[in-house]
mmCIF file of C-alpha atoms in Angstrom:
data_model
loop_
_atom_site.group_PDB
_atom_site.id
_atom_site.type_symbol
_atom_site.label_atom_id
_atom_site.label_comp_id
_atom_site.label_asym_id
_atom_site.label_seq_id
_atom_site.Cartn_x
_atom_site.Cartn_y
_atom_site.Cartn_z
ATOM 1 C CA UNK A 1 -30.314 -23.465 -3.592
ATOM 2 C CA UNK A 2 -27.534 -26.044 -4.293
ATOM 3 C CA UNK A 3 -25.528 -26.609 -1.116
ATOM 4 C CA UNK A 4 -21.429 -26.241 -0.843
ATOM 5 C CA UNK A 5 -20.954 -29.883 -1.601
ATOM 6 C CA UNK A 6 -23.319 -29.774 -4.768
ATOM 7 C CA UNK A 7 -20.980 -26.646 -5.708
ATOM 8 C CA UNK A 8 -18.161 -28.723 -5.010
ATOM 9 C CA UNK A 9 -19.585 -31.668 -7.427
ATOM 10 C CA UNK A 10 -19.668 -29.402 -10.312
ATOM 11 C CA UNK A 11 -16.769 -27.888 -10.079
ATOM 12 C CA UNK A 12 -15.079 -31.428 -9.671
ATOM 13 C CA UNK A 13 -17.067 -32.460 -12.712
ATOM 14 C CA UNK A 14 -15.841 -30.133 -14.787
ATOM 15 C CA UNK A 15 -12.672 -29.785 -14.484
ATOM 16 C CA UNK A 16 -12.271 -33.599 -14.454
ATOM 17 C CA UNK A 17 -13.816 -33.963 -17.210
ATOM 18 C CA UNK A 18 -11.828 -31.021 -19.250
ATOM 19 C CA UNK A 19 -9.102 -32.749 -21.469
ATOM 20 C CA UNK A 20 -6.113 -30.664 -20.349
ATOM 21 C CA UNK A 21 -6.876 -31.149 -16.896
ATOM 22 C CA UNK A 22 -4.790 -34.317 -15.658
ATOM 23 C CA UNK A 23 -4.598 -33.651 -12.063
ATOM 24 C CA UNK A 24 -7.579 -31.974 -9.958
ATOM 25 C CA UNK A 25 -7.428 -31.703 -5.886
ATOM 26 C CA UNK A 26 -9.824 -30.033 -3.535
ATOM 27 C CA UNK A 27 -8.492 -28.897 -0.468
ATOM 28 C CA UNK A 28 -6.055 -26.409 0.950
ATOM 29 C CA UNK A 29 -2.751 -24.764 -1.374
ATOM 30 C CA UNK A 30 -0.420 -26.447 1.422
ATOM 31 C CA UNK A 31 -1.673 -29.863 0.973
ATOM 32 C CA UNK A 32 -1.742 -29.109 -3.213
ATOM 33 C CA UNK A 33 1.943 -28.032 -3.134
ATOM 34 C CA UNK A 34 3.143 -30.522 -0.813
ATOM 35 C CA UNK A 35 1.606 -33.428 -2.872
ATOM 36 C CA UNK A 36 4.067 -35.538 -4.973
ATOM 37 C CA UNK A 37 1.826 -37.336 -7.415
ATOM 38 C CA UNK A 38 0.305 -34.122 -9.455
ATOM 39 C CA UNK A 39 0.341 -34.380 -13.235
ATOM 40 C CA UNK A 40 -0.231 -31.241 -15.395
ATOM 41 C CA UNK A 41 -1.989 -29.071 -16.308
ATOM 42 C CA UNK A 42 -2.931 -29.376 -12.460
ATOM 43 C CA UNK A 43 -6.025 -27.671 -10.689
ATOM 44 C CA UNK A 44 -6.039 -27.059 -6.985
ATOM 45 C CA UNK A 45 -9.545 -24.865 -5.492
ATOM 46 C CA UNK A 46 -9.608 -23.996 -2.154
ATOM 47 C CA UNK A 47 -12.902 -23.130 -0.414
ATOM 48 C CA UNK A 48 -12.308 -19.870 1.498
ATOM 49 C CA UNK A 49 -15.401 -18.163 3.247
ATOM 50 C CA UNK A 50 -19.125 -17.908 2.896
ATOM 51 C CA UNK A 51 -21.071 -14.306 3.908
ATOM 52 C CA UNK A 52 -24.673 -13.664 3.310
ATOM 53 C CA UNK A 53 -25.647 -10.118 1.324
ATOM 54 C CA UNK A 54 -29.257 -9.166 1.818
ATOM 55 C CA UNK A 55 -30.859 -12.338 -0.201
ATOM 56 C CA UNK A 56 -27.733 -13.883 -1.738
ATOM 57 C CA UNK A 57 -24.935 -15.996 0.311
ATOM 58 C CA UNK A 58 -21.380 -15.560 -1.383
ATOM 59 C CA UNK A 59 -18.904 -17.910 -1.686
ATOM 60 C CA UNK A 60 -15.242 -17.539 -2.344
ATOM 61 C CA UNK A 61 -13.092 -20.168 -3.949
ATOM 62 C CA UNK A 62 -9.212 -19.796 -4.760
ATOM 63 C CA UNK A 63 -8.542 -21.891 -8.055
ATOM 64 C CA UNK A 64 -4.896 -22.509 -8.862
ATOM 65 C CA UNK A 65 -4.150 -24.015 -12.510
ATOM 66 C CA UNK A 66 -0.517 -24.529 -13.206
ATOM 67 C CA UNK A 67 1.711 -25.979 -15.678
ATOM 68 C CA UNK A 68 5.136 -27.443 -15.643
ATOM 69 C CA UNK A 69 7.787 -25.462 -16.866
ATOM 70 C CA UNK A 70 10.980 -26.018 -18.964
ATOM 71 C CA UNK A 71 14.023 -24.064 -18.092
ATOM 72 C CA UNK A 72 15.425 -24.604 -21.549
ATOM 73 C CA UNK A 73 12.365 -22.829 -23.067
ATOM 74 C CA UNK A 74 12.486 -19.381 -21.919
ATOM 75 C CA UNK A 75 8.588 -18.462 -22.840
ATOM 76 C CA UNK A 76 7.492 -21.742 -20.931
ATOM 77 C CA UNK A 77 6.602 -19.554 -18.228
ATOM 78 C CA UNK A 78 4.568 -16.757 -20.501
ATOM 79 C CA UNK A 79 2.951 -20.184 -22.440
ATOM 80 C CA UNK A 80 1.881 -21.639 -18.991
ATOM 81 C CA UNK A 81 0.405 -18.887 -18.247
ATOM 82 C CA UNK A 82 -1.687 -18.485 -21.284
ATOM 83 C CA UNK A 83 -2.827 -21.873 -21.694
ATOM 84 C CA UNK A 84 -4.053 -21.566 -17.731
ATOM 85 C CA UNK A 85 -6.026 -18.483 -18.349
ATOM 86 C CA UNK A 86 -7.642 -20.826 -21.966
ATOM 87 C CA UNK A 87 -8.683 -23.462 -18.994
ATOM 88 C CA UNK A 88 -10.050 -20.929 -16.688
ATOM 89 C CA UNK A 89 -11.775 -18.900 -19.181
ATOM 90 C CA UNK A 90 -13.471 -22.010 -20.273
ATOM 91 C CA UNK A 91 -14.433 -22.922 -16.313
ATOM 92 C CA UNK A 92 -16.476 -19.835 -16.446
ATOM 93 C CA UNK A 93 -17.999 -20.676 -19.456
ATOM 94 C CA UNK A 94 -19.070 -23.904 -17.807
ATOM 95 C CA UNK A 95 -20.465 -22.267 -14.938
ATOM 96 C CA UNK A 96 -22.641 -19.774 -17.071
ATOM 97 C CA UNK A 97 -23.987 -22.344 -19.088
ATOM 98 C CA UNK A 98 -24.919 -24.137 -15.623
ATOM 99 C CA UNK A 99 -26.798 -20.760 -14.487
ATOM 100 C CA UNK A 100 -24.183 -20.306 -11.494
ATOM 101 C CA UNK A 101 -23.534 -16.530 -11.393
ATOM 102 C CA UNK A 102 -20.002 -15.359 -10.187
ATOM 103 C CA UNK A 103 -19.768 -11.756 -9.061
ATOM 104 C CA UNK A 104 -15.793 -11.666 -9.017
ATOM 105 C CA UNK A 105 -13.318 -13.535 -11.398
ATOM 106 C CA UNK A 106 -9.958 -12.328 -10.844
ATOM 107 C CA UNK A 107 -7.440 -13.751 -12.093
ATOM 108 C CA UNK A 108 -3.270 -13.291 -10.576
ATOM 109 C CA UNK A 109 -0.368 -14.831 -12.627
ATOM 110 C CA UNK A 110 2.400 -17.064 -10.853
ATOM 111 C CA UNK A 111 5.511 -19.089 -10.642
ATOM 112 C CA UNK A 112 6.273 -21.633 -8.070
ATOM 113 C CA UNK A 113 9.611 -22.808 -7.625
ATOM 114 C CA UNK A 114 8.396 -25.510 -4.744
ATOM 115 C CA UNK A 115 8.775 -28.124 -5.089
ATOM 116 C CA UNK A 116 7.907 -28.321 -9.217
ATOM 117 C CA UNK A 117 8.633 -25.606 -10.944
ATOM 118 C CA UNK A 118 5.567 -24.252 -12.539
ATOM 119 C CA UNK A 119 3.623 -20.986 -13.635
ATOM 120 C CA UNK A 120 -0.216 -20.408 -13.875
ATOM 121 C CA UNK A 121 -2.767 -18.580 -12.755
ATOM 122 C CA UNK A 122 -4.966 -17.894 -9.540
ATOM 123 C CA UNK A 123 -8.383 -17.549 -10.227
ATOM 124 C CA UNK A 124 -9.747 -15.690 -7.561
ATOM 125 C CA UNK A 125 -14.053 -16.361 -7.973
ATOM 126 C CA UNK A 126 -17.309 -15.409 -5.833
ATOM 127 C CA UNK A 127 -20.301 -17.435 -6.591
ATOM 128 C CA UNK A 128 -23.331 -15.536 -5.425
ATOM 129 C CA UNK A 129 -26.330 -17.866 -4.711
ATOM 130 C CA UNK A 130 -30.260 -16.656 -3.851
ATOM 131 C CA UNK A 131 -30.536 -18.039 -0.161
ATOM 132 C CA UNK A 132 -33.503 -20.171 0.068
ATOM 133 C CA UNK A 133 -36.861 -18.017 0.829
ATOM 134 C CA UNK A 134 -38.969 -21.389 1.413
ATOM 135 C CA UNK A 135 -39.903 -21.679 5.325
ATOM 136 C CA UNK A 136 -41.010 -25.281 4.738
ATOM 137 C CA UNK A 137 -37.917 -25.879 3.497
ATOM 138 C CA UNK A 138 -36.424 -25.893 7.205
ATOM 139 C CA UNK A 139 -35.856 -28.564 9.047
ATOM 140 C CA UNK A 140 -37.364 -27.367 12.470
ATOM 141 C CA UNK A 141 -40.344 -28.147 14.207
ATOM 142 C CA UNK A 142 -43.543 -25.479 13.972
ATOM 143 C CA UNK A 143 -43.229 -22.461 16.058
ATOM 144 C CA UNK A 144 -46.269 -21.353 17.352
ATOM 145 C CA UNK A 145 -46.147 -17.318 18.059
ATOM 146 C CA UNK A 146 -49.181 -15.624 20.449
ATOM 147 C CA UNK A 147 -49.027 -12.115 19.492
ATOM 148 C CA UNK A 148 -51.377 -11.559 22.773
ATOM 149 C CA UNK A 149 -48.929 -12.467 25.139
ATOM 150 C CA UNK A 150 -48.847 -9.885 28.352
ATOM 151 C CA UNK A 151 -44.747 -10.245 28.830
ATOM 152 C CA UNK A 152 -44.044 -10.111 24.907
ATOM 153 C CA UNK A 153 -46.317 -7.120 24.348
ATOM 154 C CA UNK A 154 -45.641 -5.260 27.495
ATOM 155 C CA UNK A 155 -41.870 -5.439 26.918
ATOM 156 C CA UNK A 156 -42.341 -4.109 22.882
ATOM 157 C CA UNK A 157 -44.345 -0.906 24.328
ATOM 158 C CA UNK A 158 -41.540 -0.132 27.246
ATOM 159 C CA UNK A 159 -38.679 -0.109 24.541
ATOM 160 C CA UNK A 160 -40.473 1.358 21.733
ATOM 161 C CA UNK A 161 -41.951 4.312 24.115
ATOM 162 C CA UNK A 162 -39.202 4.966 26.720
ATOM 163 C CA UNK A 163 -40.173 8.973 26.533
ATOM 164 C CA UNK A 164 -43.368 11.223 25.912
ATOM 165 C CA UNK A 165 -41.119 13.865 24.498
ATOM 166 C CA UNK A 166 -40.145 11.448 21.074
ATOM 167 C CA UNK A 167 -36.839 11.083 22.440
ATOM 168 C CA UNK A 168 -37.008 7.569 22.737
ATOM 169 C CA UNK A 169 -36.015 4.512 19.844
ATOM 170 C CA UNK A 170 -37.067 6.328 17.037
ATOM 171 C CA UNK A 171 -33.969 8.925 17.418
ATOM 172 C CA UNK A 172 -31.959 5.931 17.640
ATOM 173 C CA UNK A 173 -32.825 4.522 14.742
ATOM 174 C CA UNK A 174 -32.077 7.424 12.808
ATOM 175 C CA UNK A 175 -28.972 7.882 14.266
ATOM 176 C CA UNK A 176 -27.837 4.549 13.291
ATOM 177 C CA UNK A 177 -29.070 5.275 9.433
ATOM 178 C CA UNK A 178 -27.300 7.967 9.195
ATOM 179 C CA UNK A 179 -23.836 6.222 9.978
ATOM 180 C CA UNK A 180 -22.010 5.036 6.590
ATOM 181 C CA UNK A 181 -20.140 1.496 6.686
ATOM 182 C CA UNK A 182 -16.375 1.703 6.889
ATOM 183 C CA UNK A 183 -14.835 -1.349 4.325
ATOM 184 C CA UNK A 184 -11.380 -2.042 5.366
ATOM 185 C CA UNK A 185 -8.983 -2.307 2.405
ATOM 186 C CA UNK A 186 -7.135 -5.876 2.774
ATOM 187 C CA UNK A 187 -3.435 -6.386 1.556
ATOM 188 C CA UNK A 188 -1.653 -9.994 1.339
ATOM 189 C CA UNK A 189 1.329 -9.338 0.623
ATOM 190 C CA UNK A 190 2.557 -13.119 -1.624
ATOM 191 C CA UNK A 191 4.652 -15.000 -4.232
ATOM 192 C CA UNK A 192 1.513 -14.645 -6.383
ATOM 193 C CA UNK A 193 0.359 -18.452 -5.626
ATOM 194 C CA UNK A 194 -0.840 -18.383 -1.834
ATOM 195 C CA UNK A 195 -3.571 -15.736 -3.018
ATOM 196 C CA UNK A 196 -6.877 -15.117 -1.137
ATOM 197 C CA UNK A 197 -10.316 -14.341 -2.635
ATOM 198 C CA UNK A 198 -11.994 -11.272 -1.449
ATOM 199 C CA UNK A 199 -8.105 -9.730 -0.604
ATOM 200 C CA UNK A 200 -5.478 -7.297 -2.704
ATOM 201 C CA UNK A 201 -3.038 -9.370 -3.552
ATOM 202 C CA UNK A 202 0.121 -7.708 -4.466
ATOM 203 C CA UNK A 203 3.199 -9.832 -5.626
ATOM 204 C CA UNK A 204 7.049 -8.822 -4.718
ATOM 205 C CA UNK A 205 7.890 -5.799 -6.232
ATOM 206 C CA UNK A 206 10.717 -3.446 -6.525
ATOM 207 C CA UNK A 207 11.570 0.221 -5.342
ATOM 208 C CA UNK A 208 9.728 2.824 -6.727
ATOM 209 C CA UNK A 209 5.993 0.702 -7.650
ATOM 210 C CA UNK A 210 3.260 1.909 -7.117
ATOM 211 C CA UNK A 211 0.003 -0.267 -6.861
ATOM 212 C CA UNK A 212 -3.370 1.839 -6.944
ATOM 213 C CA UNK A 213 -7.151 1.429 -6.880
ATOM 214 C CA UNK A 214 -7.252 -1.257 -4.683
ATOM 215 C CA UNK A 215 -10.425 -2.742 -3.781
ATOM 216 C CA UNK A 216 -12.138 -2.444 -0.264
ATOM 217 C CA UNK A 217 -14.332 -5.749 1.433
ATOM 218 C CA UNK A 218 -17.412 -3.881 -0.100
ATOM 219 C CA UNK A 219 -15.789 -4.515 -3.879
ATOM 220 C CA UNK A 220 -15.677 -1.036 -4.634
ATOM 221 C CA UNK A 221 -12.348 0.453 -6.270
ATOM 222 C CA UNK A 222 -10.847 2.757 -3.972
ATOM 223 C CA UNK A 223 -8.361 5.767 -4.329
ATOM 224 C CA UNK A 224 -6.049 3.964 -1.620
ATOM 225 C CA UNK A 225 -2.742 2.110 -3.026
ATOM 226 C CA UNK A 226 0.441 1.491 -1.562
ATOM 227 C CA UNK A 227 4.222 2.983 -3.160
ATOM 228 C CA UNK A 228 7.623 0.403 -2.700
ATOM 229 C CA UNK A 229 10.583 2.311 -1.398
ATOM 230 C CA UNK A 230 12.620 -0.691 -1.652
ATOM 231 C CA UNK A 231 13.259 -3.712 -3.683
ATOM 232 C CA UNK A 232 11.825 -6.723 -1.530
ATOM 233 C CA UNK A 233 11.719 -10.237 -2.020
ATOM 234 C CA UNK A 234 8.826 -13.021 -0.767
ATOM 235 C CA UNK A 235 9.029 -15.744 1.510
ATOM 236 C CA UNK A 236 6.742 -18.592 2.029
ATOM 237 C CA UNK A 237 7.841 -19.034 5.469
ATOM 238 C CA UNK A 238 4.632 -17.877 7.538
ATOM 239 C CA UNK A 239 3.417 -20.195 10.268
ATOM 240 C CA UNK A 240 -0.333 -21.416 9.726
ATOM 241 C CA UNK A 241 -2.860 -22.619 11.893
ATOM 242 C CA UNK A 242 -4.302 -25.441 9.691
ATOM 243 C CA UNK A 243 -7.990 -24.734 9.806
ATOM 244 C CA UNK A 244 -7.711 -20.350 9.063
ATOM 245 C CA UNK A 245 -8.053 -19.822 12.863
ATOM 246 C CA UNK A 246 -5.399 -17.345 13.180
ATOM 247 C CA UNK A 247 -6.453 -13.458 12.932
ATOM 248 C CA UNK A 248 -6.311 -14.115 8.894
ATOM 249 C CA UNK A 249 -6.899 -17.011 6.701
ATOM 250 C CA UNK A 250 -4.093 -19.377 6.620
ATOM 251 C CA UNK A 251 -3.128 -18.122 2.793
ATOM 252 C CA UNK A 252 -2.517 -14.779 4.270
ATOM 253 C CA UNK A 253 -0.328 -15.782 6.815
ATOM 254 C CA UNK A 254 2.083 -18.078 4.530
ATOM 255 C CA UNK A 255 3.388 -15.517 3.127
ATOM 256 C CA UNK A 256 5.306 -12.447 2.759
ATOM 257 C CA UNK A 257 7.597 -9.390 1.341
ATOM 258 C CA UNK A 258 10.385 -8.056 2.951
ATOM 259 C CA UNK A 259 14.303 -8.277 3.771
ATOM 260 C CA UNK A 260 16.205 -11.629 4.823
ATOM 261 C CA UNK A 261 18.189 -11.105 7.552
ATOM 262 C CA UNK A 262 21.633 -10.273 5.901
ATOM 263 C CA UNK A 263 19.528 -7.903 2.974
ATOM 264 C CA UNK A 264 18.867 -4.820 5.684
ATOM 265 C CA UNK A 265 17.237 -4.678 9.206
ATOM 266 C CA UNK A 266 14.247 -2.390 8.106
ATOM 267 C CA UNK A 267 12.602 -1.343 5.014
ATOM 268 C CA UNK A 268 9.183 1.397 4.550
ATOM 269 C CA UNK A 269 5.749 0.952 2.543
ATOM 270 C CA UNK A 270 4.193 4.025 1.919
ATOM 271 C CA UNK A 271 0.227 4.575 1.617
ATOM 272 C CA UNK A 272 -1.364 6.533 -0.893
ATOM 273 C CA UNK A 273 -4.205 7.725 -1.826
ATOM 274 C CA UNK A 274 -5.931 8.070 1.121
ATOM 275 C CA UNK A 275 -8.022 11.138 2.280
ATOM 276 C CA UNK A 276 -6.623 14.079 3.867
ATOM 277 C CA UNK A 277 -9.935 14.642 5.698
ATOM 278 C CA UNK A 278 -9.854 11.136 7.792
ATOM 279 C CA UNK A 279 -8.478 9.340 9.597
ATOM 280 C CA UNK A 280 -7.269 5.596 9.589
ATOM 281 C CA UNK A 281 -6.828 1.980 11.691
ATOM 282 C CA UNK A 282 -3.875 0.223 10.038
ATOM 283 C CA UNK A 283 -3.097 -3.144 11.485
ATOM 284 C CA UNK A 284 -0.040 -4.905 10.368
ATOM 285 C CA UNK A 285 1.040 -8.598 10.285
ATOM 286 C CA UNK A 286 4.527 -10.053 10.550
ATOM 287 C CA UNK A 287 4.685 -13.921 10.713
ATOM 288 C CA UNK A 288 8.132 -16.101 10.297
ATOM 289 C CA UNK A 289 9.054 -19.425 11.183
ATOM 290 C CA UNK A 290 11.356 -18.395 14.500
ATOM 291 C CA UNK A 291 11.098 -19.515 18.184
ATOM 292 C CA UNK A 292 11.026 -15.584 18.662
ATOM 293 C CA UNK A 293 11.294 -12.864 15.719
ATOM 294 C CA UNK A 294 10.670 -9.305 17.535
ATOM 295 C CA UNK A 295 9.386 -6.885 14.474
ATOM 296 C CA UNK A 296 8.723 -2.800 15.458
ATOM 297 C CA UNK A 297 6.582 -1.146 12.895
ATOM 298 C CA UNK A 298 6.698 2.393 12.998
ATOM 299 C CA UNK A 299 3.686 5.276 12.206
ATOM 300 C CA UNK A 300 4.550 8.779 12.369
ATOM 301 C CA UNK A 301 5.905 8.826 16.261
ATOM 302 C CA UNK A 302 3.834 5.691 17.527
ATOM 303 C CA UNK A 303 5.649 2.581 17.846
ATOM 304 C CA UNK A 304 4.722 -1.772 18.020
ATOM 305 C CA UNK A 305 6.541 -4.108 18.842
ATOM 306 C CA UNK A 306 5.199 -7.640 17.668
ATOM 307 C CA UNK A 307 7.043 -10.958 18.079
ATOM 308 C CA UNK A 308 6.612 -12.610 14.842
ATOM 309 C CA UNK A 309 7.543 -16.081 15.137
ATOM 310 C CA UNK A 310 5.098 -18.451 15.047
ATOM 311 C CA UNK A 311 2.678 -15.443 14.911
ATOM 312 C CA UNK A 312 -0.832 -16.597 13.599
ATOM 313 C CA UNK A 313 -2.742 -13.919 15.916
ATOM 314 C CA UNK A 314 -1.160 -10.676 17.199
ATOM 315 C CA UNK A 315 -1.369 -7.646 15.148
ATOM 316 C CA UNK A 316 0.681 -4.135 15.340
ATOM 317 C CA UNK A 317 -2.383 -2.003 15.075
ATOM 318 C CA UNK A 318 -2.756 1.738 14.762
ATOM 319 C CA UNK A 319 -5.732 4.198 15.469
ATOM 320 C CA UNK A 320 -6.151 7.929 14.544
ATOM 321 C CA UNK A 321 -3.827 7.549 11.953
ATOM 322 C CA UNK A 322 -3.610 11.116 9.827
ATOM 323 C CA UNK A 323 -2.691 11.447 6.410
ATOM 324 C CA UNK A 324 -0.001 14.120 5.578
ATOM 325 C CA UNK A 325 -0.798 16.764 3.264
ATOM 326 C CA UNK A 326 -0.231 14.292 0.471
ATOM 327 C CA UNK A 327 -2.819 12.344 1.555
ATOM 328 C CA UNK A 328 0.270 9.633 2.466
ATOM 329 C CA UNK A 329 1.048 7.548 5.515
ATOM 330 C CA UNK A 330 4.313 6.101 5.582
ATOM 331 C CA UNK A 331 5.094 2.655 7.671
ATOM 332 C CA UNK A 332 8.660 1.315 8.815
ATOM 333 C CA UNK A 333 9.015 -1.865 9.668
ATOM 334 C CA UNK A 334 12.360 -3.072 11.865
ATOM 335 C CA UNK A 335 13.629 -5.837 13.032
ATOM 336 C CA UNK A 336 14.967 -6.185 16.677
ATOM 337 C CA UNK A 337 16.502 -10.043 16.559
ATOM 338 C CA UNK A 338 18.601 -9.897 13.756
ATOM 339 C CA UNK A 339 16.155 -12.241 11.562
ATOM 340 C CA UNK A 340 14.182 -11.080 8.542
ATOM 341 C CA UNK A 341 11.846 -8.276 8.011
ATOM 342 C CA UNK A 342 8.791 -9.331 7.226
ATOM 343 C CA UNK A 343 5.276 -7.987 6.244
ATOM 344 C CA UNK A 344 2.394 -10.680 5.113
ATOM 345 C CA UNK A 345 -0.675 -8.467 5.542
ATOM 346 C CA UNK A 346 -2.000 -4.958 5.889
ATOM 347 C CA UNK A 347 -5.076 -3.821 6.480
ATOM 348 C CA UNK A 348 -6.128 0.100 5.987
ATOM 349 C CA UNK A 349 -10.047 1.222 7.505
ATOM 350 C CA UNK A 350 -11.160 4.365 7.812
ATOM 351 C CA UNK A 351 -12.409 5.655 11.069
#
C-alpha cells in the first residue's frame, strides 16, 4: 500500500509535470492564498483526514486550481472555470491510469477576490486504498500468544457466561446489531474556495434557495436540505487554529454566511427534508474575528448563547429537536454585540 507521502509524490508529479500547470503548492488554502509568488493556472491540495472502512483507509484531499481573471473580459470568470475543470478532469485520468481508485470527485466552482482575483474549481477527492493485510509487513517484534493461560482463559469464560439462564453477552450482542448508525449531515457554510472534502458545501446564496439531497458522513444522498429566508453574504473572517484542532477542520471555521453588522442583527435558515418521525441534534458554529462576538441561535423555544470571537471550539448544540408537520426545523440566529451574524457550520444527526 503506497504511504501518504508516496500519494503526495504522484500527485506532485503530475501536476508538475502538466503544461498548464505553472504554479503547484502542497499545504494548507491559508498559506496558498497568502503566498505572493503564484503563477497560473495555479494548484493548491490540501491533505484533510484519513479513516479506515472495513479493509480500505480513505483519504481526503481538497485540490484548488485557479486562474487569473480579467475584469475587462466579462466570461474570464466562466473560461477559468472551464479550463480548471479540463486540468482536473485530466488529474483523474492520471490517477486511473496509475490504478489509484477515488471514491468521491466533487468538484465546487469559485471566485476569489484575495488577494488575486481568480476563479476555478475545488476538487473535492477520496482516494480509497486496500490497507495492508501482510503481518510481516509490521515493524514489531513477535508476539508470542499461550492460549492455555489460567488468567486469560478464566477471564473469557466469566464474561462470555455471566448467567445460566442465556441472559448473559450473547443478548448484548444482539442488541448492539440491531442498532442502525446515525451519519450526521455536515454543512460549511463558504465563499466556494475554503471547501472541505467529506462536507456539504454550500456557497452564499440569496432568499428563497433551496439546497436539497445533501449528503450524510456515510456518502449516501439524503432527503435533508436547507431553504434561505434571506439574502446573505460570506466572510472569510473565521479564526483558525493552524493545525484543524478546533471542533472542525480549520477550512470550516474560515468561513461563513450571514449579515455584517449594519445589514440586520438576525437572519433564519430553515431545514428541510427531514423526517417527521425523528428526532434531531443540530449543533451550530459561529466564528468571527472579535475580542468578544455574543451570537443566540434560536430552535423552537430553546435558546444558546455562544461567544463567537475567536471561537475555534464551542458549539450551540440542540437535542430532541422535532420536526413540524412539514418535516421543517427552522433556526434564528441573533446577534447580542452589535457585530455580524454569522453561521460557518451546521451539523444535522438524527437521534
Amino acid at each position: 500500500m503506497p504511504s501518504l507521502n508516496k500519494i503526495r509524490k504522484d500527485i506532485g508529479d503530475f501536476f508538475n509535470s502538466h503544461y498548464q500547470v505553472h504554479s503547484y503548492f502542497y499545504g494548507s488554502i491559508d498559506d496558498y492564498v497568502a503566498k505572493s509568488d503564484k503563477e497560473y493556472f495555479s494548484v493548491n491540495v490540501e491533505f484533510n483526514s484519513a479513516n479506515v472502512s472495513g479493509k480500505y483507509i480513505n483519504y481526503q484531499f481538497s485540490i484548488t486550481v485557479a486562474d487569473l481573471m480579467d475584469l475587462n473580459y466579462p466570461e474570464s470568470e466562466h473560461d477559468g472555470v472551464s479550463d480548471c475543470v479540463l486540468i482536473a478532469n485530466d488529474f483523474l485520468a492520471y490517477l486511473t491510469s496509475v490504478d489509484y481508485t477515488y471514491t468521491s470527485a466533487n468538484m465546487q466552482p469559485f471566485r476569489e477576490d484575495m488577494p488575486d482575483i481568480t476563479a476555478g474549481i475545488v476538487l473535492g477527492l477520496t482516494l480509497q486504498l486496500p490497507l495492508s493485510s501482510n503481518e510481516c509487513a509490521i515493524p514489531m517484534t513477535t508476539i508470542t500468544s499461550n492460549p492455555g493461560n489460567d488468567d486469560g482463559g478464566n477471564d473469557g469464560g466469566d464474561t462470555g457466561g455471566s448467567g445460566d439462564d442465556g441472559s448473559g453477552g450473547d443478548d448484548s450482542g444482539e442488541d448492539g446489531g440491531d442498532t442502525e448508525p446515525k451519519y450526521a449531515v455536515e454543512i460549511n457554510f463558504n465563499n466556494g474556495y475554503y471547501q472541505q472534502a467529506g462536507w456539504n458545501n454550500v456557497k452564499d446564496i440569496t432568499s428563497g434557495d433551496e439546497i436539497t439531497g445533501l449528503v450524510n458522513t456515510n456518502g449516501d444522498t439524503t432527503t435533508i436540505g436547507i431553504r434561505n429566508n434571506y439574502t446573505l453574504a460570506y466572510a472569510v473572517t473565521g479564526v483558525t487554529t493552524g493545525d484543524n484542532s478546533g471542533v472542525y477542520p480549520d477550512t470550516v471555521l474560515k468561513c461563513s454566511i450571514g449579515f455584517l453588522k449594519w445589514q440586520g442583527t438576525s437572519f433564519t435558515i430553515t431545514i428541510i427534508g427531514l423526517d417527521t418521525n425523528s428526532t434531531y441534534k443540530i449543533d451550530t458554529l459561529s466564528n468571527t474575528a472579535d475580542a468578544s462576538n455574543n451570537v443566540r441561535t434560536t430552535i423552537g423555544t430553546s435558546q444558546v448563547t455562544v461567544d463567537a470571537g475567536n471561537n475555534t471550539s464551542n458549539l450551540a448544540t440542540f437535542t430532541g429537536v422535532t420536526p413540524d408537520e412539514n418535516g421543517e426545523v427552522l433556526v434564528t440566529l441573533e446577534n447580542l454585540s452589535s457585530l455580524a451574524t454569522t453561521l460557518n457550520a451546521m451539523v444535522i444527526t438524527p437521534e
